[in-house]
Amino acid sequence: MSHHLFLLSPNDTPLYSLTHQSSKPTTAPSYPLSSNLPSWSTTTFAGTLSALSGAAGLNQAPAGGGAPRIGSGQGRNVVQMIAYASLDVIEELMRTNPAMYLKGVDKFNEWTVSAFITLGNMKFVLLHDGKNDDGVKAFFTDVWDLYVKTMLNPFHSAHTAIKSAVFDGRVRASARRHL
Amino acid sequence: MASSSRFSVLSDSANSTRYSLPTTPQQRPFLKSNIYDRNLNKTRTSEVSASAFAFLFSEMIQYTQKRVNGIADLERRLNILGYRVGTRTFELMSWRAEATSKAPKREIRFLPALMIIHTQLWRAVFGKPADALEKSVENDDEYMIIDNDPPITRGISVPRDLSSLSCSALTAGIVEAVLDGLGFPARVTAHLTPTSNFPNRTTILIKLEKSVIDRESALGNN
């Protein structure tokens, strides 16, 4: 089970991203896309397809205990594409829905996209597979708290990338706790 | 520092188990605590001394005034400075208001958002709500927030040759940042509108972009 977090500025510049592998057990979803295709067609685009069809496909890829391939290479591009593609849905939804936490705004095969929008129009986008509403909400609340603290830095603007090691560490710790 | 680096060179070349060399002490973090360790509610009720602010604001205006030509330019710069204040204040204010609630909310309609600015934002920044909130009779897209005696300009006497200058341009910037964040882009300006009772009475004029008006009418009156 893996999670991808993106923090996007009001004009949709990515400021921070995080990939988190959850150790919590989850019900295994099915992979319709890759399993429906004949094996010969998946060879050329194997990386893309496994990413498109869900996180577990990627988990199996590094056989032999290598470093997980998520967060690099082709899978990464696909994950980014799904996250940014959901921005249209989010922007449409946030005009009519007053909640800050928008859960399950978009779905792409096994990926679910949840979003959190601060009043300053910062968007936190989380890609996750499997259902964990309370955890995701608690995680977003933590990230919000950390983001407000980052924002209070007078040298940080809403459009500068977040490079603080402490921020990164805190977000990771929160991801371990809630996701 | 010099001695410890000599030791580390020694331990590289020689078998470190033969000499009981002192291990280099862990580098102490430069700051013991950082912003991430602090509770955001800690300074909720604390206030800034008015004289300290007046001093800072005076320096800000002097700094800006040296780098501009004309009053319009000066007000624009102050507006930009206020915008930077506004984005931060509003994020913090909304966190304090909403973080404890089960389902935190954003405001999506314009009039409630204006009320938030009029009361909550003014209270967070100036310690009191603004004095009036008006809608322009002539233009549909203009709203006004009126403060009879804005605290930030209390210590300022504007010279005669700059009489059209309103240092509340900073406040206008704050309001603009909040409206922008909520998704109501607008042009916000500050104007001095003195009355006999209130010589410092200031009007913050909000001119909404057309997209906001269209959206509001599309959402209807519910």
Coordinates of N, CA and C in Angstrom, one line a residue, chain A residues 37-176:
Chain A
L37 N -5.0 -7.5 -20.1 CA -4.2 -7.4 -21.3 C -3.4 -8.7 -21.5
P38 N -3.2 -9.1 -22.7 CA -2.3 -10.3 -23.0 C -0.9 -9.9 -22.6
S39 N -0.2 -11.0 -22.2 CA 1.1 -10.7 -21.6 C 2.1 -10.1 -22.6
W40 N 2.0 -10.4 -23.9 CA 2.9 -9.8 -24.8 C 2.8 -8.3 -24.9
S41 N 1.5 -7.8 -24.7 CA 1.4 -6.3 -24.9 C 1.9 -5.6 -23.7
T42 N 2.1 -6.2 -22.6 CA 2.5 -5.5 -21.4 C 4.0 -5.3 -21.3
T43 N 4.7 -6.1 -22.1 CA 6.2 -6.1 -22.0 C 6.8 -4.8 -22.2
T44 N 6.4 -4.1 -23.3 CA 7.0 -2.9 -23.7 C 6.8 -1.8 -22.7
F45 N 5.5 -1.7 -22.3 CA 5.2 -0.6 -21.3 C 5.0 -1.2 -19.9
A46 N 5.7 -2.2 -19.6 CA 5.5 -2.8 -18.3 C 5.5 -1.9 -17.1
G47 N 6.4 -1.0 -17.1 CA 6.5 0.0 -16.0 C 5.3 0.8 -15.9
T48 N 4.9 1.4 -17.0 CA 3.8 2.3 -17.0 C 2.5 1.6 -16.7
L49 N 2.4 0.4 -17.2 CA 1.1 -0.3 -17.0 C 1.0 -0.7 -15.5
S50 N 2.1 -1.2 -14.9 CA 2.0 -1.6 -13.6 C 1.7 -0.4 -12.7
A51 N 2.2 0.8 -13.0 CA 1.9 1.9 -12.3 C 0.5 2.4 -12.4
L52 N 0.0 2.3 -13.7 CA -1.3 2.7 -14.0 C -2.3 1.8 -13.2
S53 N -1.9 0.5 -13.1 CA -2.9 -0.4 -12.5 C -2.8 -0.5 -11.0
G54 N -2.0 0.3 -10.4 CA -2.1 0.3 -8.9 C -0.7 0.1 -8.3
A55 N -0.7 0.4 -7.0 CA 0.6 0.4 -6.3 C 1.2 -1.0 -6.1
A56 N 0.3 -2.0 -5.9 CA 0.9 -3.3 -5.5 C 1.7 -3.8 -6.7
G57 N 1.3 -3.5 -7.9 CA 2.0 -3.9 -9.1 C 3.5 -3.5 -9.0
L58 N 3.6 -2.2 -8.5 CA 4.9 -1.7 -8.4 C 5.7 -2.4 -7.2
N59 N 5.0 -2.7 -6.2 CA 5.6 -3.3 -5.1 C 6.3 -4.6 -5.5
Q60 N 5.7 -5.3 -6.4 CA 6.2 -6.6 -6.8 C 7.4 -6.5 -7.7
A61 N 7.5 -5.4 -8.3 CA 8.6 -5.2 -9.4 C 10.0 -5.4 -8.8
P62 N 10.4 -4.8 -7.8 CA 11.8 -5.0 -7.4 C 11.9 -6.4 -6.6
A63 N 12.0 -7.4 -7.4 CA 12.1 -8.7 -6.8 C 13.5 -8.8 -6.2
G64 N 13.6 -9.5 -5.1 CA 15.0 -9.7 -4.5 C 15.3 -8.6 -3.5
G65 N 14.3 -7.9 -3.0 CA 14.5 -7.0 -1.9 C 15.3 -5.8 -2.3
G66 N 15.2 -5.4 -3.5 CA 15.9 -4.1 -3.9 C 15.1 -2.9 -3.4
A67 N 15.6 -1.7 -3.6 CA 14.9 -0.6 -3.2 C 13.6 -0.5 -4.0
P68 N 12.5 0.0 -3.3 CA 11.2 0.1 -4.0 C 11.4 1.1 -5.2
R69 N 10.7 0.7 -6.3 CA 10.9 1.6 -7.5 C 10.0 2.8 -7.4
I70 N 9.0 2.8 -6.5 CA 8.1 3.9 -6.5 C 8.9 5.2 -6.1
G71 N 8.6 6.3 -6.7 CA 9.3 7.5 -6.4 C 10.4 7.8 -7.4
S72 N 10.6 6.9 -8.3 CA 11.6 7.1 -9.3 C 11.1 6.6 -10.6
G73 N 11.7 7.1 -11.7 CA 11.4 6.5 -13.0 C 10.0 6.6 -13.5
Q74 N 9.6 5.6 -14.2 CA 8.3 5.7 -15.0 C 7.1 5.8 -14.1
G75 N 7.1 5.0 -13.0 CA 6.0 5.0 -12.1 C 5.7 6.3 -11.6
R76 N 6.8 7.0 -11.3 CA 6.7 8.4 -10.7 C 5.9 9.3 -11.6
N77 N 6.3 9.2 -12.9 CA 5.6 10.1 -13.9 C 4.1 9.9 -13.9
V78 N 3.8 8.6 -13.9 CA 2.3 8.3 -14.0 C 1.6 8.8 -12.8
V79 N 2.2 8.6 -11.6 CA 1.6 9.0 -10.4 C 1.4 10.6 -10.4
Q80 N 2.4 11.3 -10.9 CA 2.3 12.7 -11.0 C 1.1 13.1 -11.9
M81 N 1.1 12.4 -13.0 CA 0.1 12.7 -14.0 C -1.3 12.5 -13.4
I82 N -1.5 11.4 -12.7 CA -2.9 11.2 -12.1 C -3.2 12.3 -11.1
A83 N -2.2 12.7 -10.3 CA -2.4 13.7 -9.3 C -2.8 15.0 -9.9
Y84 N -2.0 15.4 -10.9 CA -2.3 16.7 -11.5 C -3.5 16.7 -12.4
A85 N -3.8 15.6 -12.9 CA -5.1 15.5 -13.7 C -6.3 15.7 -12.9
S86 N -6.2 15.3 -11.6 CA -7.3 15.5 -10.7 C -7.6 16.9 -10.3
L87 N -6.6 17.8 -10.6 CA -6.8 19.2 -10.2 C -8.0 19.8 -10.8
D88 N -8.3 19.4 -12.0 CA -9.6 20.0 -12.7 C -10.8 19.7 -11.8
V89 N -10.9 18.4 -11.4 CA -12.0 18.0 -10.6 C -12.0 18.7 -9.3
I90 N -10.8 18.9 -8.7 CA -10.8 19.5 -7.4 C -11.2 21.0 -7.5
E91 N -10.8 21.7 -8.6 CA -11.1 23.1 -8.7 C -12.6 23.3 -9.0
E92 N -13.2 22.3 -9.7 CA -14.6 22.4 -9.9 C -15.4 22.2 -8.6
L93 N -14.9 21.2 -7.8 CA -15.6 20.8 -6.6 C -15.5 21.9 -5.5
M94 N -14.4 22.5 -5.5 CA -14.1 23.5 -4.4 C -15.0 24.8 -4.5
R95 N -15.6 24.9 -5.7 CA -16.5 26.1 -5.8 C -17.8 25.9 -5.2
T96 N -18.2 24.6 -5.1 CA -19.5 24.4 -4.5 C -19.5 23.7 -3.2
N97 N -18.4 23.0 -2.9 CA -18.3 22.3 -1.6 C -17.4 23.0 -0.6
P98 N -18.0 23.5 0.5 CA -17.3 24.3 1.4 C -16.3 23.5 2.3
A99 N -16.3 22.2 2.3 CA -15.4 21.5 3.2 C -13.9 21.6 2.7
M100 N -13.0 21.7 3.7 CA -11.6 21.7 3.3 C -11.1 20.4 2.9
Y101 N -11.6 19.3 3.5 CA -11.2 18.0 3.2 C -12.1 17.4 2.2
L102 N -11.6 17.2 1.0 CA -12.5 16.6 -0.1 C -12.0 15.2 -0.3
K103 N -12.8 14.2 0.2 CA -12.3 12.8 0.1 C -12.8 12.1 -1.2
G104 N -11.9 11.3 -1.7 CA -12.2 10.6 -2.9 C -12.7 11.4 -4.1
V105 N -12.0 12.5 -4.4 CA -12.5 13.4 -5.5 C -12.4 12.7 -6.8
D106 N -11.4 11.9 -7.0 CA -11.1 11.3 -8.3 C -10.6 9.9 -8.1
K107 N -10.9 9.1 -9.1 CA -10.5 7.7 -9.1 C -9.8 7.3 -10.4
F108 N -8.7 6.6 -10.3 CA -8.1 6.1 -11.5 C -7.6 4.7 -11.2
N109 N -8.3 3.8 -11.8 CA -8.1 2.3 -11.5 C -8.1 2.2 -10.0
E110 N -7.0 1.7 -9.4 CA -7.1 1.5 -7.9 C -6.7 2.7 -7.1
W111 N -6.2 3.7 -7.8 CA -5.8 4.9 -7.1 C -7.1 5.8 -6.7
T112 N -7.1 6.2 -5.5 CA -8.1 7.2 -5.1 C -7.4 8.5 -4.8
V113 N -7.9 9.6 -5.3 CA -7.3 10.9 -5.0 C -8.1 11.7 -4.0
S114 N -7.5 12.0 -2.9 CA -8.2 12.9 -1.9 C -7.4 14.2 -1.8
A115 N -8.2 15.2 -1.5 CA -7.5 16.6 -1.5 C -7.9 17.3 -0.2
F116 N -7.1 18.3 0.1 CA -7.3 19.2 1.2 C -7.0 20.6 0.8
I117 N -7.9 21.5 1.0 CA -7.6 22.9 0.5 C -7.6 23.8 1.6
T118 N -6.6 24.6 1.8 CA -6.5 25.5 2.9 C -7.2 26.8 2.5
L119 N -7.4 27.7 3.4 CA -8.1 28.9 3.0 C -7.3 29.9 2.2
G120 N -6.0 29.6 2.2 CA -5.1 30.4 1.3 C -5.0 29.8 -0.1
N121 N -5.9 28.8 -0.3 CA -5.9 28.1 -1.6 C -4.7 27.3 -1.9
M122 N -4.1 26.7 -0.9 CA -3.1 25.7 -1.1 C -3.8 24.4 -1.2
K123 N -3.3 23.6 -2.1 CA -3.9 22.3 -2.3 C -3.0 21.2 -1.9
F124 N -3.5 20.3 -1.0 CA -2.7 19.1 -0.7 C -3.4 17.9 -1.4
V125 N -2.7 17.2 -2.2 CA -3.3 16.1 -3.0 C -2.7 14.8 -2.6
L126 N -3.5 13.9 -2.2 CA -2.9 12.6 -1.8 C -3.5 11.5 -2.7
L127 N -2.6 10.7 -3.2 CA -3.0 9.5 -4.0 C -2.9 8.3 -3.1
H128 N -3.9 7.5 -2.9 CA -3.8 6.4 -2.1 C -4.6 5.2 -2.7
D129 N -4.2 4.0 -2.4 CA -5.1 2.9 -2.7 C -5.6 2.3 -1.4
G130 N -6.8 1.8 -1.5 CA -7.3 1.3 -0.2 C -8.0 2.4 0.5
K131 N -8.9 2.0 1.4 CA -9.8 3.0 2.1 C -9.3 3.2 3.5
N132 N -9.1 4.5 3.8 CA -8.6 4.8 5.1 C -8.9 6.3 5.4
D133 N -10.2 6.6 5.4 CA -10.7 8.0 5.5 C -10.2 8.7 6.7
D134 N -10.3 8.0 7.9 CA -9.9 8.7 9.1 C -8.4 9.0 9.1
G135 N -7.7 8.0 8.7 CA -6.2 8.2 8.7 C -5.8 9.3 7.7
V136 N -6.4 9.3 6.6 CA -6.1 10.4 5.6 C -6.4 11.7 6.1
K137 N -7.6 11.8 6.8 CA -8.0 13.1 7.4 C -7.0 13.6 8.5
A138 N -6.7 12.6 9.3 CA -5.7 13.0 10.4 C -4.4 13.4 9.8
F139 N -4.0 12.7 8.8 CA -2.7 13.0 8.1 C -2.8 14.4 7.5
F140 N -3.9 14.7 6.8 CA -4.0 16.1 6.2 C -4.0 17.2 7.3
T141 N -4.7 16.9 8.4 CA -4.7 17.9 9.5 C -3.3 18.1 10.0
D142 N -2.5 17.1 10.1 CA -1.1 17.3 10.5 C -0.3 18.1 9.5
V143 N -0.5 17.8 8.2 CA 0.2 18.5 7.2 C -0.2 20.0 7.2
W144 N -1.5 20.2 7.4 CA -2.0 21.6 7.5 C -1.3 22.3 8.6
D145 N -1.2 21.7 9.7 CA -0.5 22.4 10.9 C 0.9 22.7 10.5
L146 N 1.6 21.7 9.9 CA 3.0 21.9 9.5 C 3.1 23.0 8.5
Y147 N 2.2 23.0 7.5 CA 2.3 24.0 6.4 C 2.1 25.4 7.0
V148 N 1.1 25.6 7.9 CA 0.9 26.9 8.5 C 2.2 27.4 9.2
K149 N 2.8 26.5 9.9 CA 4.1 26.8 10.5 C 5.1 27.2 9.5
T150 N 5.2 26.5 8.4 CA 6.2 26.9 7.3 C 5.8 28.2 6.8
M151 N 4.6 28.5 6.6 CA 4.1 29.7 6.0 C 4.4 30.9 6.9
L152 N 4.5 30.7 8.2 CA 4.8 31.8 9.1 C 6.2 32.3 8.9
N153 N 7.1 31.5 8.3 CA 8.4 32.0 8.0 C 8.4 33.2 7.1
P154 N 8.9 34.3 7.5 CA 8.8 35.5 6.6 C 9.6 35.4 5.3
F155 N 10.5 34.4 5.2 CA 11.2 34.3 4.0 C 10.6 33.2 3.0
H156 N 9.5 32.7 3.5 CA 8.8 31.7 2.7 C 7.6 32.4 2.1
S157 N 7.3 32.2 0.8 CA 6.1 32.7 0.2 C 5.3 31.5 -0.2
A158 N 4.0 31.8 -0.6 CA 3.1 30.7 -1.0 C 3.6 30.0 -2.3
H159 N 4.7 30.6 -2.9 CA 5.1 30.0 -4.2 C 6.5 29.4 -4.1
T160 N 7.1 29.4 -2.9 CA 8.5 28.8 -2.8 C 8.4 27.4 -2.4
A161 N 9.3 26.5 -3.0 CA 9.3 25.1 -2.7 C 9.7 24.9 -1.2
I162 N 9.1 23.9 -0.6 CA 9.4 23.6 0.8 C 10.6 22.7 0.9
K163 N 11.7 23.1 1.4 CA 12.9 22.2 1.4 C 13.3 21.9 2.8
S164 N 12.6 22.4 3.8 CA 13.0 22.2 5.2 C 13.1 20.7 5.5
A165 N 14.2 20.3 6.1 CA 14.4 18.9 6.5 C 13.5 18.5 7.6
V166 N 13.2 19.5 8.5 CA 12.4 19.3 9.6 C 10.9 19.0 9.2
F167 N 10.5 19.9 8.2 CA 9.2 19.7 7.7 C 9.0 18.3 7.1
D168 N 10.0 17.9 6.3 CA 10.0 16.6 5.6 C 9.9 15.5 6.7
G169 N 10.7 15.6 7.7 CA 10.7 14.6 8.8 C 9.4 14.5 9.5
R170 N 8.8 15.6 9.7 CA 7.5 15.6 10.4 C 6.4 15.0 9.6
V171 N 6.4 15.4 8.3 CA 5.4 14.8 7.4 C 5.6 13.3 7.3
R172 N 6.8 12.8 7.2 CA 7.0 11.4 7.2 C 6.6 10.7 8.5
A173 N 6.9 11.3 9.6 CA 6.5 10.7 10.9 C 5.0 10.6 10.9
S174 N 4.3 11.7 10.5 CA 2.8 11.7 10.5 C 2.3 10.6 9.5
A175 N 2.9 10.4 8.4 CA 2.5 9.4 7.4 C 2.6 8.0 8.0
R176 N 3.7 7.8 8.8 CA 3.9 6.5 9.4 C 2.8 6.3 10.4

